[in-house]
CSV table of C-alpha atoms in Angstrom, one decimal:
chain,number,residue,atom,x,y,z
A,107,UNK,CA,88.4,-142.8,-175.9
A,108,UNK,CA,87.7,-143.1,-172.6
A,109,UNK,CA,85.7,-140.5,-170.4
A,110,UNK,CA,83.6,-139.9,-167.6
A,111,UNK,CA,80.8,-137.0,-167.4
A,112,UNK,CA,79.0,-135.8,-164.6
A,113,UNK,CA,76.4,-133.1,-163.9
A,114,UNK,CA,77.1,-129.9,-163.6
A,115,UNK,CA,77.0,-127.6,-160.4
A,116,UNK,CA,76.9,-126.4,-158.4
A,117,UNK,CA,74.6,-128.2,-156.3
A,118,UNK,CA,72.8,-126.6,-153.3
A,119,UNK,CA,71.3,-128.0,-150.8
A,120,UNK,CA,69.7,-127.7,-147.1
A,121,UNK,CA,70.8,-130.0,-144.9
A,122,UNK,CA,69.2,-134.0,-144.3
A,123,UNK,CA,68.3,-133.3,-148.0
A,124,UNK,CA,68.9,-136.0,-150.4
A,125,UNK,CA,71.8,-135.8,-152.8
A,126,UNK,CA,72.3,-137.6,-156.2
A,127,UNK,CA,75.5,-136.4,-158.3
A,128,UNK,CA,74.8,-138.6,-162.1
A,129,UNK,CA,77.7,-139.4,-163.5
A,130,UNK,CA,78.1,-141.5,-166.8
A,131,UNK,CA,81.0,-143.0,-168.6
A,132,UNK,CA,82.5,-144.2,-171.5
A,133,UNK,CA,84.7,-146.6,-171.7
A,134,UNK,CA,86.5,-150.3,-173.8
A,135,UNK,CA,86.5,-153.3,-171.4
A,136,UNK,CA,85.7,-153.1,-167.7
A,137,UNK,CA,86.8,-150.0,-166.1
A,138,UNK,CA,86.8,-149.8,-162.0
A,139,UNK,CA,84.7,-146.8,-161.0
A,140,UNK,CA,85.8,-144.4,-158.3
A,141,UNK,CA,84.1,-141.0,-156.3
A,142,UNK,CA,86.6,-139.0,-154.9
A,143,UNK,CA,85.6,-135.7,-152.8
A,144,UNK,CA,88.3,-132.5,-152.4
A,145,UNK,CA,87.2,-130.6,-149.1
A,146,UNK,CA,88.2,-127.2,-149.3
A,147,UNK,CA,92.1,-126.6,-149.2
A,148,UNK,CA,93.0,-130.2,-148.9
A,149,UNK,CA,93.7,-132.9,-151.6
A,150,UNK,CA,91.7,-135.1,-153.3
A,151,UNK,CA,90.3,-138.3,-151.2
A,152,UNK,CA,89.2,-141.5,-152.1
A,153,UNK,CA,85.3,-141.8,-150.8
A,154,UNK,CA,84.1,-145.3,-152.6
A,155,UNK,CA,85.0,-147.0,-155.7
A,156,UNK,CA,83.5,-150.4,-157.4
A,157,UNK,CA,85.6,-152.3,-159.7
A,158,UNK,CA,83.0,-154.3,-161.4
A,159,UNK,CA,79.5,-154.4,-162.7
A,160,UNK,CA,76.6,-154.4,-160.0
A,161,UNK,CA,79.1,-153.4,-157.2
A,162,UNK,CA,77.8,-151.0,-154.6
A,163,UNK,CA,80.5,-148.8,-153.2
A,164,UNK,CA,79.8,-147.2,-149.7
A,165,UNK,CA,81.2,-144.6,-147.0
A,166,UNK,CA,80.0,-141.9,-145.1
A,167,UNK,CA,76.8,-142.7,-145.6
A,168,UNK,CA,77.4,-142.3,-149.7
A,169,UNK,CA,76.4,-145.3,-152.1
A,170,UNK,CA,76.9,-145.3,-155.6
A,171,UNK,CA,76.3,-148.8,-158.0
A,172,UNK,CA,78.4,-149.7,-160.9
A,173,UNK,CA,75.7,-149.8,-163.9
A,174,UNK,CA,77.2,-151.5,-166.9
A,175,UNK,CA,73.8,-151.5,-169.0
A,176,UNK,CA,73.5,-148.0,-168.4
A,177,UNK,CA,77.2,-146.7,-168.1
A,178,UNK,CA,76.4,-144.8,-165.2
A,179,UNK,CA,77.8,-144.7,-161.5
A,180,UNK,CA,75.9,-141.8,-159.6
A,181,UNK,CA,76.3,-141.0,-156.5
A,182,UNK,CA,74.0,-140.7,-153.8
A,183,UNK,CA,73.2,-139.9,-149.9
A,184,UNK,CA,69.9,-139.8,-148.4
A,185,UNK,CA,70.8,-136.9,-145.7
A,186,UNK,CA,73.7,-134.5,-146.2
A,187,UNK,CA,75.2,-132.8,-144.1
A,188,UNK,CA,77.0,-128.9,-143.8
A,189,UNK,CA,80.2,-130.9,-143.7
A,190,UNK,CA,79.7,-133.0,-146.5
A,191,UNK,CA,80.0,-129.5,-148.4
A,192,UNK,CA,83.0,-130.3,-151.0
A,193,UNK,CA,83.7,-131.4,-154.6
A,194,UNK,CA,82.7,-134.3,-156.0
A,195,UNK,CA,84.6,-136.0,-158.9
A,196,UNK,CA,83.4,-139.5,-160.8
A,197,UNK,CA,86.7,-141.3,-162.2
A,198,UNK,CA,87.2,-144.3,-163.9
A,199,UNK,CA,90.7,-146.3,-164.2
A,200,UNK,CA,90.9,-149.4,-166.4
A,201,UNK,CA,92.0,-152.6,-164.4
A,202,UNK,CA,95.2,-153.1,-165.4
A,203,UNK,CA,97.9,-152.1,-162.7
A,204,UNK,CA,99.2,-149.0,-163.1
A,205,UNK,CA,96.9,-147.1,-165.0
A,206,UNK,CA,96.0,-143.7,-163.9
A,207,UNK,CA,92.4,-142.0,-163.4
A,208,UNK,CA,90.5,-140.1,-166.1
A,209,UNK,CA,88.4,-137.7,-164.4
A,210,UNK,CA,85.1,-136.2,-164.7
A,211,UNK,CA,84.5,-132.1,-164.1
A,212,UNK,CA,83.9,-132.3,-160.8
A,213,UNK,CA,80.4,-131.2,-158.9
A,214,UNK,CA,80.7,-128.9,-156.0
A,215,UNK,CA,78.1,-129.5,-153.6
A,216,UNK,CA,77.1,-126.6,-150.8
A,217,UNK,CA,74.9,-127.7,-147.6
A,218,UNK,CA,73.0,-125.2,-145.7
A,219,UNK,CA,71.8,-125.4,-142.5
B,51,UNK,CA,95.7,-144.0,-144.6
B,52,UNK,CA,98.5,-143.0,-146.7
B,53,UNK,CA,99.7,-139.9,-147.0
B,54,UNK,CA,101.2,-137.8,-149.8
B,55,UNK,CA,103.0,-134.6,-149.8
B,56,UNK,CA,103.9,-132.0,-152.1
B,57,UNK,CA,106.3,-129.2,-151.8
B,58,UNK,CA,106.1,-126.4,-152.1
B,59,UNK,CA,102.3,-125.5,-151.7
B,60,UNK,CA,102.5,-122.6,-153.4
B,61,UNK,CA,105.5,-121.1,-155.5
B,62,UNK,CA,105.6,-117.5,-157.7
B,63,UNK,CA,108.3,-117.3,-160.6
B,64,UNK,CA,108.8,-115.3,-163.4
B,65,UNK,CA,108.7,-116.0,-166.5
B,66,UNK,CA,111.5,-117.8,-168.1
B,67,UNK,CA,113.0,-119.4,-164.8
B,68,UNK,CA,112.3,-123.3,-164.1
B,69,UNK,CA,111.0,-124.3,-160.6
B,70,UNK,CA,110.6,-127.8,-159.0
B,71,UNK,CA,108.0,-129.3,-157.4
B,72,UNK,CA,108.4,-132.5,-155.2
B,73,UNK,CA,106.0,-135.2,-154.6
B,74,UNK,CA,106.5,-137.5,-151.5
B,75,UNK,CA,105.1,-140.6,-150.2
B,76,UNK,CA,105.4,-140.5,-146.9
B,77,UNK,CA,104.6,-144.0,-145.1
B,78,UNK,CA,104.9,-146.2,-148.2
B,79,UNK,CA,107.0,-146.8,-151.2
B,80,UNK,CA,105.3,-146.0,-154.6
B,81,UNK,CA,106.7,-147.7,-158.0
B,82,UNK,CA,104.1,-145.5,-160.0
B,83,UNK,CA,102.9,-141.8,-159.1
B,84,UNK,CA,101.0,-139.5,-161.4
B,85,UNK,CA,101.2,-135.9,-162.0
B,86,UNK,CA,98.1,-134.0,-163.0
B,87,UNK,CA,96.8,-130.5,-163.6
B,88,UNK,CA,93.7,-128.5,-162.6
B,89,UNK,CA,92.4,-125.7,-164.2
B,90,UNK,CA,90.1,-123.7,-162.2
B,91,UNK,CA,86.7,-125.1,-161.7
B,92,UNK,CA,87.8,-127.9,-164.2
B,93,UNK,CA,88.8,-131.1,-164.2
B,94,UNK,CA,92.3,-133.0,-163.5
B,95,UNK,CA,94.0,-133.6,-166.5
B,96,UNK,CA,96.8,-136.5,-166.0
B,97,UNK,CA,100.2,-135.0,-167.5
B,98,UNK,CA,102.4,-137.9,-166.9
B,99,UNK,CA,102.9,-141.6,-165.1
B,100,UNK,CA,106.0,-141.8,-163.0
B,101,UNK,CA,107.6,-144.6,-162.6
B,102,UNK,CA,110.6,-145.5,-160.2
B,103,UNK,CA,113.9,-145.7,-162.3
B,104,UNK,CA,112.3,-145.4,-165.7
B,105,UNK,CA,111.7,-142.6,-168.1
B,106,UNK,CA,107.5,-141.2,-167.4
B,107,UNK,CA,105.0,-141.4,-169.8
B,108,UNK,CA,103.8,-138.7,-171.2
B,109,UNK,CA,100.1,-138.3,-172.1
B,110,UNK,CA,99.3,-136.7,-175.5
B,111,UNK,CA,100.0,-132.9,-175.8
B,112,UNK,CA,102.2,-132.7,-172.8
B,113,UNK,CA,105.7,-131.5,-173.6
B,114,UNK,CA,108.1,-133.7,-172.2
B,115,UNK,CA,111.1,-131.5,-172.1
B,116,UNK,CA,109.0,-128.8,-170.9
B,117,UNK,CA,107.9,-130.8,-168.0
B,118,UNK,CA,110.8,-132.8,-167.0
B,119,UNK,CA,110.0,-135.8,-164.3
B,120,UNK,CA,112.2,-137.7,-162.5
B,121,UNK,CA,111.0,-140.5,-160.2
B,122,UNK,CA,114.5,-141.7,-158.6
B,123,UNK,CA,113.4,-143.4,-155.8
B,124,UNK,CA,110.7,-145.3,-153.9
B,125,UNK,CA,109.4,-142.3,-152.0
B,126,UNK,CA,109.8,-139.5,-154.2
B,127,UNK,CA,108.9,-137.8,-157.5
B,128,UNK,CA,109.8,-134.5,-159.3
B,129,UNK,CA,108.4,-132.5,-162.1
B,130,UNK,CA,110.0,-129.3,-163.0
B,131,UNK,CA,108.5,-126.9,-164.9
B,132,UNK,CA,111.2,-125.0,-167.4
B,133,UNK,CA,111.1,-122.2,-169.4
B,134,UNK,CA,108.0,-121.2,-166.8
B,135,UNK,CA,105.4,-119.0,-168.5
B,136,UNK,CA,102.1,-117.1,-167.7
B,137,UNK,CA,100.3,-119.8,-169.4
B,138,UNK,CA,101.8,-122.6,-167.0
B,139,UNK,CA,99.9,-121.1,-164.3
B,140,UNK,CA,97.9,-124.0,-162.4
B,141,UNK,CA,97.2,-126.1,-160.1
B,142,UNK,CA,99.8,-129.4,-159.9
B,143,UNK,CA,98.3,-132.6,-158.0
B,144,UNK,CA,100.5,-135.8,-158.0
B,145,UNK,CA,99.2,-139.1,-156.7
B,146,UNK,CA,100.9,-142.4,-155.9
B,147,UNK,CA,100.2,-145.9,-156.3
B,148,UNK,CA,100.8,-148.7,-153.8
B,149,UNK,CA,103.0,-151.5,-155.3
B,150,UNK,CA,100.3,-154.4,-155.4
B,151,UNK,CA,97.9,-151.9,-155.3
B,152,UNK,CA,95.6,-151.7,-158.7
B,153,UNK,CA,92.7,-149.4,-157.9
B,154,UNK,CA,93.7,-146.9,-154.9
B,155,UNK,CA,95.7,-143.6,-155.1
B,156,UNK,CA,96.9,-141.2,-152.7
B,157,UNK,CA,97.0,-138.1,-153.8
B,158,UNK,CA,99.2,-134.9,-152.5
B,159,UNK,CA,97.4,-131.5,-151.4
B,160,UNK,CA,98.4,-129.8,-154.4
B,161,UNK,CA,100.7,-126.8,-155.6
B,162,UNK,CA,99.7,-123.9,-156.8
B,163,UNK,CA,102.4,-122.2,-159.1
B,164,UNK,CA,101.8,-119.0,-160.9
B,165,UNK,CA,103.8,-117.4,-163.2
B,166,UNK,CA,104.4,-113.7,-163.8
């Protein structure tokens, strides 16, 4: 079946570090690939997603590219910041309309200053 | 962006009573909403896909007439939780899809519901 793993945490960091959260899926046909972050107390948010192989996703200053030879989406930034402190989650959701997210563990990150 | 609500936030019951929790869509009509659960420090596990004037889908290992949901209109799901024990202590997250919309969800804030 379909899943989606990603490292573990938590993650710490000082801040204009450089971040990289793996994350590695498996999955039948062409999934669309999603990072969503959770600040603390508030729900989950969309932060980039990539629907098909070789896509780049961007925000914030967070890239992550959709890797079909190597089933892997990780996400990256080259300089975090106190407030990008939060958790990460990879998803993946097949194409088809309607179809709901299947979720990876979830990394928290924590930046220092 | 679109914006989601759930209600309550948090909610205490014992066990044995049933209690309701409300997801809204609150700018935007959603056809299909999901309800998931979060352990702590865990994942979200989907329970069930909502959709507007049909019966939800259940994924495997949820009880359906545990976790009743009820999606009658455009703006608004339910799942009630019945027969509440300690072991149905979580966190609840719904999302909502856009009609048209294959790839982005907006999710709620969550509720919190503990049983005693």
């Amino acid at each position: 079946g379909n899943s989606v793993t990603q490292m573990e945490g938590p993650v710490t960091l000082s801040e204009e570090a450089f971040l990289t959260i793996n994350c590695t899926y498996t999955a039948t046909g062409y999934p669309s690939l999603f990072w969503y972050v959770q600040y603390p107390g508030e729900g989950l948010q969309l932060l980039l997603k990539a629907t098909k192989a070789d896509d780049k996703g961007s925000n914030k200053g967070f890239e992550a590219t959709y890797r079909k030879e190597t089933t892997s989406f990780h996400l990256e930034k080259g300089s975090v910041q106190v407030s990008d402190s939060a958790v990460y989650f990879c998803a993946l959701s097949k194409t088809q309309a309607g179809t709901a997210l299947i979720f990876g563990k979830g990394t928290t990150l924590s930046v220092s200053s | 962006g679109a914006v989601v609500s759930q209600h309550p936030s948090w909610v205490i019951c014992k066990s044995g009573t049933s209690v309701k929790i409300e997801c809204r869509s609150l700018d935007f009509q959603a056809t299909t909403m999901f309800w998931y659960r979060q352990f702590p420090k865990q994942s979200l596990m989907l329970m069930a896909t909502s959709n507007e004037g049909s019966k939800a889908t259940y994924e495997q290992g949820v009880e359906k007439d545990k976790f009743l949901i009820n999606h009658a209109s455009l703006t608004l799901s339910t799942l009630t939780v019945t027969s509440a024990h300690p072991e149905d202590s979580s966190f609840y997250i719904c999302s909502a899809r856009e009609p048209g919309d294959a790839y982005e969800q907006y999710f709620g804030p969550g509720t919190r519901l503990t049983v005693t």
